[in-house]
XYZ file of C-alpha atoms in Angstrom:
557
model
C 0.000 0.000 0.000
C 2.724 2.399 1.039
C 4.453 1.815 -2.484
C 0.899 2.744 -3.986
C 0.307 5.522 -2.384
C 4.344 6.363 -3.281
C 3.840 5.268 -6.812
C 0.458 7.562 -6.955
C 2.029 10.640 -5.660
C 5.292 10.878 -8.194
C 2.400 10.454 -10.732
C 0.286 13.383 -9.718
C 3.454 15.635 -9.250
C 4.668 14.806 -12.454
C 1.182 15.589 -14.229
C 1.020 18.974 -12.183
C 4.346 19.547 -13.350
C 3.397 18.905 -16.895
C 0.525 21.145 -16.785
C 2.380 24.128 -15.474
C 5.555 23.909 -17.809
C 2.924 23.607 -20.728
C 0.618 26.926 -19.391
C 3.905 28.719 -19.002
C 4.953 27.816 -22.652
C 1.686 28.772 -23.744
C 2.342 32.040 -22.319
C 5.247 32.776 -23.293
C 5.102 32.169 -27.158
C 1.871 34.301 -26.969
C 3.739 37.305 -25.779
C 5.666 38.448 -28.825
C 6.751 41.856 -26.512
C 7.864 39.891 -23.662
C 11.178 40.076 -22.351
C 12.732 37.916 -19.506
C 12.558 39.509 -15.974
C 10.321 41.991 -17.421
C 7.799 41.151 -13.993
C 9.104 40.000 -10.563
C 6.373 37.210 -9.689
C 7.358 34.614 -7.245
C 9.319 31.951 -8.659
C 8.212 28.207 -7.996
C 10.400 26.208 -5.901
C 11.739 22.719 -8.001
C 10.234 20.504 -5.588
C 7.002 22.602 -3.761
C 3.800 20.879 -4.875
C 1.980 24.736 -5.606
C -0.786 24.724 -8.855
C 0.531 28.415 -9.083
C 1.880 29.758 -12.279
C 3.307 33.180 -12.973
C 4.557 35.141 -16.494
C 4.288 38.346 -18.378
C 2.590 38.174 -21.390
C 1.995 41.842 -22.222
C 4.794 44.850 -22.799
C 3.004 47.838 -24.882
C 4.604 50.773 -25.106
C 2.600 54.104 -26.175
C 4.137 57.501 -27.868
C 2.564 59.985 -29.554
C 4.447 59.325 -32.852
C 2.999 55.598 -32.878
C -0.521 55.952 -32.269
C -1.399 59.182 -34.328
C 0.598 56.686 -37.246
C 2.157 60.419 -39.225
C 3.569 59.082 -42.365
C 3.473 62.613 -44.070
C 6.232 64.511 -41.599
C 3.296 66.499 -40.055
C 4.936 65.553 -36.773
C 8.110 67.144 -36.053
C 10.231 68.216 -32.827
C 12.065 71.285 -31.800
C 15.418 70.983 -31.730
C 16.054 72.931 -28.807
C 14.117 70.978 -26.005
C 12.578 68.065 -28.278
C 9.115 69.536 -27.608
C 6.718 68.627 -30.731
C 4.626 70.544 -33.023
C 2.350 70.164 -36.035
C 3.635 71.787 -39.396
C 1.273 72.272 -42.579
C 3.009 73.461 -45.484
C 1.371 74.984 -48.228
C 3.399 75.501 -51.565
C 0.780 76.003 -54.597
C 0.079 79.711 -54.056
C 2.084 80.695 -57.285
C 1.367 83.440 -59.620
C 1.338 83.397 -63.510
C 4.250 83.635 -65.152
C 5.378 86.746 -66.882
C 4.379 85.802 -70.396
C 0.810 84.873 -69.086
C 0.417 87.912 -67.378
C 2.199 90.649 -69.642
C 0.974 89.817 -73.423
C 2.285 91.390 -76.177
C -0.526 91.587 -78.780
C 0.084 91.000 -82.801
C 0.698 94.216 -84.216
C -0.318 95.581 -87.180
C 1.658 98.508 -89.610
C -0.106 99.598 -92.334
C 2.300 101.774 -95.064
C 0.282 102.938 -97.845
C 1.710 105.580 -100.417
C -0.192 107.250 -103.496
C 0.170 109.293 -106.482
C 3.451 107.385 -107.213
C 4.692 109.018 -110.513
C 7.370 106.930 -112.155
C 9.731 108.058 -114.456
C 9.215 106.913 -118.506
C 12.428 107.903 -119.438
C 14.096 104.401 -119.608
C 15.607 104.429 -115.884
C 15.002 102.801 -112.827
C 12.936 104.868 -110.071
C 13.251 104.965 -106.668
C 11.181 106.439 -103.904
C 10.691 105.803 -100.514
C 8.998 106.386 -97.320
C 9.785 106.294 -93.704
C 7.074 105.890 -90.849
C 7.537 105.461 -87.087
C 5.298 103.304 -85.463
C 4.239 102.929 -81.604
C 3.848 99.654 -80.938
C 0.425 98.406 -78.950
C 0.993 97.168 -75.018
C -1.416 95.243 -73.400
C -3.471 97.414 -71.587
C -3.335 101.252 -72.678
C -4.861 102.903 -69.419
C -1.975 101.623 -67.549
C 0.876 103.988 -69.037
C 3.007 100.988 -69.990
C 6.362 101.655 -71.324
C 8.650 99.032 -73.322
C 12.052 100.042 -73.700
C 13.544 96.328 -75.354
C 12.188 93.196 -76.002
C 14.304 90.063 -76.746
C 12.030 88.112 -78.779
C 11.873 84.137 -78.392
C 9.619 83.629 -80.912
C 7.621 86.142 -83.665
C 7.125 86.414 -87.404
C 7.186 89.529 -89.355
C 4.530 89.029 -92.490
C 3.772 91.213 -95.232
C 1.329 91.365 -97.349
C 1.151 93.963 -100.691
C -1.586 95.321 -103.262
C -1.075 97.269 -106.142
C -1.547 98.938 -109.428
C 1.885 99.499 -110.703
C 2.185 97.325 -113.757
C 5.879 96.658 -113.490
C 8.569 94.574 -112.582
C 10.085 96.142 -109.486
C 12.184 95.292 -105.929
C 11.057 96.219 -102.754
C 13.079 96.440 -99.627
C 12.036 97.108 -95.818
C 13.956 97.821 -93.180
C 13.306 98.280 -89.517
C 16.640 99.437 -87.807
C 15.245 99.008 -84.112
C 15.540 95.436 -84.861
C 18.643 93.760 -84.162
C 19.587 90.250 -85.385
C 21.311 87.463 -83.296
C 24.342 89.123 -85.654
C 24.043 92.287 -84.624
C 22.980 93.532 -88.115
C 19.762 95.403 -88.621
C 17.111 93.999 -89.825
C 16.626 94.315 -93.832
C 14.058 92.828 -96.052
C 14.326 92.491 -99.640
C 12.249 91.335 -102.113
C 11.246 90.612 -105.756
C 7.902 91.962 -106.828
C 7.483 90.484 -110.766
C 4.921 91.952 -112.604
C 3.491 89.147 -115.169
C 0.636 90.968 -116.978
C -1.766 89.621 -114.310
C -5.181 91.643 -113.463
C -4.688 95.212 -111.906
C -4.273 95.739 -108.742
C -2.816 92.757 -107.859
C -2.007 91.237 -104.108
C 1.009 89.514 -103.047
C 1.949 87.619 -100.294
C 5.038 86.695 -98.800
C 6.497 84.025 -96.746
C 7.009 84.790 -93.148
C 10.265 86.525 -91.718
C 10.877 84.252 -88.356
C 12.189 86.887 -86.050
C 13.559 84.444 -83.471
C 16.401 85.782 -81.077
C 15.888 89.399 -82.649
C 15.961 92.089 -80.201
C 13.463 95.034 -80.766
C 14.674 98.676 -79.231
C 12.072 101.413 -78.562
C 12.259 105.249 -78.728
C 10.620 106.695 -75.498
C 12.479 110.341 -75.652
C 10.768 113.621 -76.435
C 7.750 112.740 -75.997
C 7.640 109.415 -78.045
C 5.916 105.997 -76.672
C 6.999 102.724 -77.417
C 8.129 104.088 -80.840
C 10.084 101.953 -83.583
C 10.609 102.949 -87.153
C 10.323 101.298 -90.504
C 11.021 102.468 -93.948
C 10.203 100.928 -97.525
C 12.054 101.650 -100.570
C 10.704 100.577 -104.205
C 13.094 100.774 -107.074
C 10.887 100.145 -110.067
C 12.742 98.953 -113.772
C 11.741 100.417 -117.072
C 10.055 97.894 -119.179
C 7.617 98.150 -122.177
C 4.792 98.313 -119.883
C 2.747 101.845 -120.376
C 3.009 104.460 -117.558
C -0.037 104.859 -115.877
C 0.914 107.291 -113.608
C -0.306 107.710 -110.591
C -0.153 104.612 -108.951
C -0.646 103.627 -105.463
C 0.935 101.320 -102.987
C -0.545 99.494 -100.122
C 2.502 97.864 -97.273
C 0.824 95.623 -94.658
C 3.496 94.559 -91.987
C 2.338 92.194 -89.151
C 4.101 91.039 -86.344
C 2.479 88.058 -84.765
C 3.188 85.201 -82.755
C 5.179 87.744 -80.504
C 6.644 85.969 -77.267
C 9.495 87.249 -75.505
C 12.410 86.051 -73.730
C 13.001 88.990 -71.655
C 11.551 92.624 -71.758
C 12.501 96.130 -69.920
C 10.585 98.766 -69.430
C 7.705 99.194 -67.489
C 4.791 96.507 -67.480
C 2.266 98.753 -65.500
C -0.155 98.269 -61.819
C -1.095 94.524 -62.296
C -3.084 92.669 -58.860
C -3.025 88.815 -59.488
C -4.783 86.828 -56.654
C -3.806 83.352 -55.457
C -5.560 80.391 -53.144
C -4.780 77.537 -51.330
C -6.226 75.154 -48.851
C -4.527 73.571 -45.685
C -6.567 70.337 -45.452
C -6.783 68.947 -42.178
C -7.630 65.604 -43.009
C -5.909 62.730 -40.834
C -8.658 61.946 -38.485
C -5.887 61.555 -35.993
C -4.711 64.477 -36.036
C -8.124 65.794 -35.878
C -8.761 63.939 -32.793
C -5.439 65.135 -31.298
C -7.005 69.063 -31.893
C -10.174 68.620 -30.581
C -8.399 67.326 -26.870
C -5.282 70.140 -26.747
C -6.270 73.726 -26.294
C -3.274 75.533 -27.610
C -1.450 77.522 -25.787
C -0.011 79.726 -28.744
C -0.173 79.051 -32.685
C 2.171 80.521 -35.218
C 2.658 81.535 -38.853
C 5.207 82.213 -40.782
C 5.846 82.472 -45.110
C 8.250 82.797 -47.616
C 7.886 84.459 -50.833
C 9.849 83.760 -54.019
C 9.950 86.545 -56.796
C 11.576 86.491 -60.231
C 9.956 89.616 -61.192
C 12.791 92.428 -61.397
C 9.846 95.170 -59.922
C 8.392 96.329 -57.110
C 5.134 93.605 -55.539
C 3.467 94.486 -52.678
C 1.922 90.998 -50.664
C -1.303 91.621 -49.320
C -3.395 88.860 -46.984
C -6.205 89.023 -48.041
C -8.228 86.143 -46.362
C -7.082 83.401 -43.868
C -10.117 82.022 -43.074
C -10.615 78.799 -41.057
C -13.977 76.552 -41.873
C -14.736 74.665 -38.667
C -18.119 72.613 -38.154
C -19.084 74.909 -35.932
C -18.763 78.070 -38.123
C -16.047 80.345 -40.310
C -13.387 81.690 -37.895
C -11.375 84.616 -39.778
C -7.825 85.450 -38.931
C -6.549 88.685 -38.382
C -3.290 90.570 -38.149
C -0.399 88.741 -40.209
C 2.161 89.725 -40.771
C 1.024 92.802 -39.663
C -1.951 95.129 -39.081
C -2.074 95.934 -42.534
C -1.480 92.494 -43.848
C 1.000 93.804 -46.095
C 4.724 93.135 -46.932
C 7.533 94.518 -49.583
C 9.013 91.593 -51.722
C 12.893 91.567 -52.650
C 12.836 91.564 -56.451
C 15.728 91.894 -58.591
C 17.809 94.583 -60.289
C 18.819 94.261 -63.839
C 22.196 92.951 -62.896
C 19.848 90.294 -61.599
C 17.560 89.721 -64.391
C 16.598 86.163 -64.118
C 17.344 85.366 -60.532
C 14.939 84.569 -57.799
C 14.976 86.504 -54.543
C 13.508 85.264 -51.542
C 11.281 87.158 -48.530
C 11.054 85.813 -45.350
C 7.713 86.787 -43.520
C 9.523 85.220 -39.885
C 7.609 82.984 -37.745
C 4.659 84.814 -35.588
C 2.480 84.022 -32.473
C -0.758 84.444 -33.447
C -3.846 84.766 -31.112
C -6.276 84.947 -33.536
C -5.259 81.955 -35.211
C -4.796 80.131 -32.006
C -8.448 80.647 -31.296
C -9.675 79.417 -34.909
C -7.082 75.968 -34.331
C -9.027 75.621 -30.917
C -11.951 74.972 -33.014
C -10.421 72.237 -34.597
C -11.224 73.210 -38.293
C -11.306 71.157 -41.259
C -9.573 73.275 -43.053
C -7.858 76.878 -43.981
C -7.961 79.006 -46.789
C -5.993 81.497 -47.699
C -6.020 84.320 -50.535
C -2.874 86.520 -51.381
C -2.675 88.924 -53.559
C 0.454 90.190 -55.178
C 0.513 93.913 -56.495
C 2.731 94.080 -58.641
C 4.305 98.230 -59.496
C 1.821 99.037 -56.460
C 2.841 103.027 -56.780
C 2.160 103.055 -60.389
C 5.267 104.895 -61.151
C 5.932 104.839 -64.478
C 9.621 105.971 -64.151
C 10.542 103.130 -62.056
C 12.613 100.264 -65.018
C 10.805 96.615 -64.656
C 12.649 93.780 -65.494
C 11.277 90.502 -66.663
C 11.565 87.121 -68.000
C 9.099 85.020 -69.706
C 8.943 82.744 -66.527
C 8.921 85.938 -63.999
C 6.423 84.812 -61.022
C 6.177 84.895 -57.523
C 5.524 81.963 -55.657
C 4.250 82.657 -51.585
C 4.968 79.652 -49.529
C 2.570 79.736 -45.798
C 3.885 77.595 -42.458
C 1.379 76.879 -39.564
C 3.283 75.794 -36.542
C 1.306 74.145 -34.161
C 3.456 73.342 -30.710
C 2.007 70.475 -28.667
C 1.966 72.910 -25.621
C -1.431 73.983 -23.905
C -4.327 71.904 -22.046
C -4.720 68.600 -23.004
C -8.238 67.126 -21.776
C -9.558 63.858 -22.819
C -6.929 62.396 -25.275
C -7.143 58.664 -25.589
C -4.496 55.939 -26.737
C -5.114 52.780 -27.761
C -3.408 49.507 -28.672
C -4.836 46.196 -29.536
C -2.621 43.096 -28.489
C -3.475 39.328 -29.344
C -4.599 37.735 -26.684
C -5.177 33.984 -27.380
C -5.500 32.339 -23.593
C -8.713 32.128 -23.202
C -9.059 28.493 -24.473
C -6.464 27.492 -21.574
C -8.401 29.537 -18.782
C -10.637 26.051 -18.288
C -7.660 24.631 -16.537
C -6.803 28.223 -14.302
C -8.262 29.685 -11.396
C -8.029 32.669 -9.094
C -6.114 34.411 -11.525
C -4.311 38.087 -10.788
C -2.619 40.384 -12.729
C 0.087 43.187 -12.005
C -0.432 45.942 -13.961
C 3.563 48.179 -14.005
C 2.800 51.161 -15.643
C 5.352 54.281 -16.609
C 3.855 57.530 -17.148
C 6.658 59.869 -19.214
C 3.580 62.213 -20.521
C 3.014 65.302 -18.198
C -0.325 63.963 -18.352
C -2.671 62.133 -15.847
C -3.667 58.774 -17.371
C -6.797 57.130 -16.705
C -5.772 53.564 -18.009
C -8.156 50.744 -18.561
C -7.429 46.878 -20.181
C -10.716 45.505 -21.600
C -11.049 41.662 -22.913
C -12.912 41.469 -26.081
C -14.368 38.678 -28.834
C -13.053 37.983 -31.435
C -14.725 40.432 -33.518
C -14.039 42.963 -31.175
C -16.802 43.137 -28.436
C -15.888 44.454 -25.262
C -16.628 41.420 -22.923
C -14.796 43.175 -19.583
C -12.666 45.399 -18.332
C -9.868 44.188 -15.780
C -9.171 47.603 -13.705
C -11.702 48.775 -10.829
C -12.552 51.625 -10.100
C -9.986 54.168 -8.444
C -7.333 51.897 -9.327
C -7.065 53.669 -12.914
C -5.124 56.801 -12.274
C -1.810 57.177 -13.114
C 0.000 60.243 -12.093
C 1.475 62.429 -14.979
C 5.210 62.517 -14.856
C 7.527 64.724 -13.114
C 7.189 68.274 -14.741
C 9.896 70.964 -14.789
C 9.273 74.979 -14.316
C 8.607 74.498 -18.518
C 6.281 72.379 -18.804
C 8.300 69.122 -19.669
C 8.704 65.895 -17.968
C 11.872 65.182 -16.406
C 11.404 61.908 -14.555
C 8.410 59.130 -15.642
C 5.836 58.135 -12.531
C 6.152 54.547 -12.144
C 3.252 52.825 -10.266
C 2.361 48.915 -9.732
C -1.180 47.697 -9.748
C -2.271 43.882 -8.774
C -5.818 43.041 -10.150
C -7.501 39.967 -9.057
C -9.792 38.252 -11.382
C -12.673 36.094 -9.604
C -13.115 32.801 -10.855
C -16.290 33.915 -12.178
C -14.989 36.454 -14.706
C -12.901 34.282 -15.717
C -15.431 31.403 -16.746
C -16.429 34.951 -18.571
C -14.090 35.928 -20.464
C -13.518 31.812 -21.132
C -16.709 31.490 -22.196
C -16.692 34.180 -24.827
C -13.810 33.126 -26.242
C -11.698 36.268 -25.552
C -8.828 36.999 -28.136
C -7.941 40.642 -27.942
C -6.707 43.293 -25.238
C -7.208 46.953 -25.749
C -5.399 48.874 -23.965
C -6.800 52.961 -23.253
C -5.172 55.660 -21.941
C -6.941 58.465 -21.289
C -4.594 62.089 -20.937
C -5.735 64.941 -19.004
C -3.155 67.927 -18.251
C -1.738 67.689 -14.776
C -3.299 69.201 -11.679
C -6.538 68.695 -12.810
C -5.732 70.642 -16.265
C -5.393 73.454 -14.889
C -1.532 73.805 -16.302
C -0.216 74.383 -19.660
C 2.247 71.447 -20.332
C 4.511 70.450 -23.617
C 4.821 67.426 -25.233
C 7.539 66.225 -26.164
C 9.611 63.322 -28.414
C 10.754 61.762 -25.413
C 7.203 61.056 -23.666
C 5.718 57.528 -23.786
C 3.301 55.174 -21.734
C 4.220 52.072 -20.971
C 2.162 49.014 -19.314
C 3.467 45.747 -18.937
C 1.236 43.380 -17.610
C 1.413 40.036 -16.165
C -1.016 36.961 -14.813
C -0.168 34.599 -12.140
C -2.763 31.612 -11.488
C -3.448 28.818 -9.869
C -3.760 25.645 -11.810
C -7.387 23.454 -11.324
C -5.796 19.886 -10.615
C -9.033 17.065 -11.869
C -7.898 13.899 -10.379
C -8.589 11.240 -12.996
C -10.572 8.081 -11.865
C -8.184 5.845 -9.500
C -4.953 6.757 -10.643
């Protein structure tokens, strides 16, 4: 009997054994976060008959980087003290370009001459005729002023009717035009008279005036002047005389685009729009929990245009749910600001403005509504004095482009932030064979926050089946905060949870698979203190169960 009872014994101790090295494997291959010594839970002694297991099986760390999942740099810190802010860019707010904006139109130069009397006497005869001609700007009621034009691209086309009955060569020349050469700009060509119909219209193939420069007269009272001349040397033929005759000269310029111009392109206001989107539901949850303690602004603005701009604000306007929140004041009370632009030693270049970062209230308050987004409207003025002396300077791609920042520092009142995380939890087959379970909750709050934590058990498809933390056993204590706001040494705190066997037939029962973890974050001292948040702030729970094992005897064994 004595070797029975012997024999019975060593087989119940090494089936107790069994069970608890196979829970604590379970365990531990379900905790992918674990680490060894993570949790201090008794150890079991070799040879002490105790159903009681112990291991961690969950190590989630929180930071704000993590669970507001930024992939598009929104998120970035300050340098300085590592605090972190939200930056919105917006880049699109460009202007026209130059050859949009300032077009030359085609011109047309009409050169007629009558009562031509030609000589019968056998010899050639010549006349000619010289006409200035101001060429058409854009816009006439702005006193525009072109002093040279480097053409990229035009044609000079002429077209010519009429009655003289001879054989003859005609030659234009327009000395304000000045060929890639250097040469001025002559034109000669063969009219032949064939005994066609009187009058009689020819046509010519286009002049391509590509690389040409064009030079205007603007002394003495002149505008925009250039002159051309046409000389006719007609040849004696059999042909009767039938003096007078008449000739009509059309010259067109078209297809006129420029490379650069100088002179003075007039008072031009072009308005441009963008909207800062605030999309990322959450970051939008982030703003509705942090009243902001300060917002700022700042912008850059690129010119190529070699004049004076003026860059007015016009509208920055945020459109919350609640209702249209206008912002005021930037960069100034005017809303105004000079732009660089540059000089003709310049011509080409792109000078930058810096409008430097700003506090502003008003924009504070509109981000404290947590908006959807922001729209703003700039408009550049471009010769704003309307000084005609003043020399502009342009290039076919002159613009200005005006580049807006919105800072917004994670510093103010934080009230009701939550974050989450979901871990795997996959025990709740093996809790038929555990009782009187506990768990020690090690928490470490780096957030100069209060936390109100909770762990809830849910199904598979994610229904909340419990929640393991009582009531006033939820509070963790924000970090250590310096005189500025920032935490300088986590709170630490250890709670032990025990689980009544009947929650955890429960949670059996329903087959529990997931754990979500919640932390809610409320400012210190009851919010009543501005605090930042930094890059270096986390929350981290570990959490471990320890158990005792339900031994079933098995018939007479």
């Amino acid at each position: 009997m004595k070797n029975q009872f012997i024999l019975k014994q060593r087989c119940l101790k090494n089936k107790l054994r069994y069970i608890i090295l196979m829970c604590i494997s379970i365990l531990f291959v379900l905790s992918s976060c674990v680490k060894e010594g993570d949790f201090d839970f008794d150890k079991l002694a070799d040879n002490q008959f105790d159903p009681t297991i112990a291991a961690p099986f969950v190590n989630s760390k929180l930071m704000l980087k993590d669970i507001l999942k930024d992939t598009s740099g929104i998120i970035q810190s300050n340098i300085s003290d590592n605090s972190l802010k939200l930056v919105y860019n917006l880049e699109n707010m460009v202007s026209i370009f130059a050859k949009d904006l300032f077009v030359i139109p085609d011109q047309s130069i009409p050169i007629d001459t009558a009562n031509i009397n030609l000589v019968s006497s056998g010899v050639t005869s010549y006349f000619s005729i010289t006409k200035p001609y101001s060429f058409q700007l854009p816009d006439t009621t702005k006193n525009q002023r072109v002093d040279s034009i480097f053409i990229k691209t035009a044609f000079l086309k002429l077209f010519l009717k009429t009655d003289i009955n001879h054989s003859w060569k005609l030659k234009v020349t327009l000395p304000d035009v000045i060929k890639p050469n250097g040469s001025v700009l002559v034109v000669e060509l063969d009219v032949n008279y064939s005994n066609q119909s009187l009058p009689y219209t020819t046509v010519f193939s286009p002049i391509d005036l590509s690389g040409c420069k064009i030079r205007f007269n603007n002394s003495n009272g002149k505008k925009n002047e250039l002159i051309i001349k046409m000389e006719q040397w007609v040849y004696p033929d059999a042909n009767p005389y039938n003096n007078p005759y008449y000739i009509q000269l059309q010259d067109n310029l078209e297809d006129i685009t420029y490379d650069k111009l100088i002179g003075y392109i007039g008072p031009y206001h072009y308005s441009v729009m963008d909207t800062m989107k605030i999309q990322d539901d959450h970051i939008k949850d982030l703003l509705k929990h942090i009243n902001f303690a300060k917002v700022g602004i700042s912008a850059d603005i690129k010119n190529s245009y070699g004049l004076p701009i003026n860059i007015h604000i016009d509208t920055i306007l945020a459109k919350a749910n609640t209702g249209n929140y206008l912002v005021t004041n930037f960069p100034n009370s005017s809303n105004t600001v000079g732009v660089n632009y540059p000089n003709i030693n310049q011509l080409g270049q792109t000078l930058t403005t810096l409008i430097p970062y700003t506090e502003n209230s008003s924009l504070a308050n509109a981000i404290n509504k947590t908006p959807n987004e922001i729209i703003f409207k700039v408009t550049g003025k471009l010769n704003p004095n309307a000084n005609s002396s003043v020399s502009n300077f342009v290039i076919d791609t002159s613009k200005f482009a005006v580049s807006v920042h919105v800072e917004l520092p994670l510093e103010g009142k934080v009230s009701g932030f939550v974050l989450e995380d979901t871990i795997g939890f996959d025990l709740a087959s093996k809790l038929k064979d555990l009782n009187d379970v506990s768990f020690r909750i090690n928490t470490s709050n780096a957030f100069p926050l209060d936390a109100f934590v909770q762990v809830y058990f849910a199904n598979p498809i994610g229904k909340i089946i419990d929640s393991l933390i009582v009531d006033g056993q939820s509070v963790i204590q924000s970090g250590i905060v310096n005189a500025n706001g920032i935490v300088s040494i986590p709170t630490n705190k250890t709670t032990e949870v025990v689980m009544p066997a009947l929650k955890v037939r429960k949670i059996e029962q329903a087959n529990v698979q997931k754990l979500y973890i919640k932390a809610r974050l409320t400012s210190y001292n009851g919010g009543a203190n501005n605090v930042k948040i930094t890059n270096d702030n986390y929350f981290d729970i570990k959490l471990g169960m320890k158990a005792k094992v339900i031994l079933k005897p098995q018939g007479g064994d």
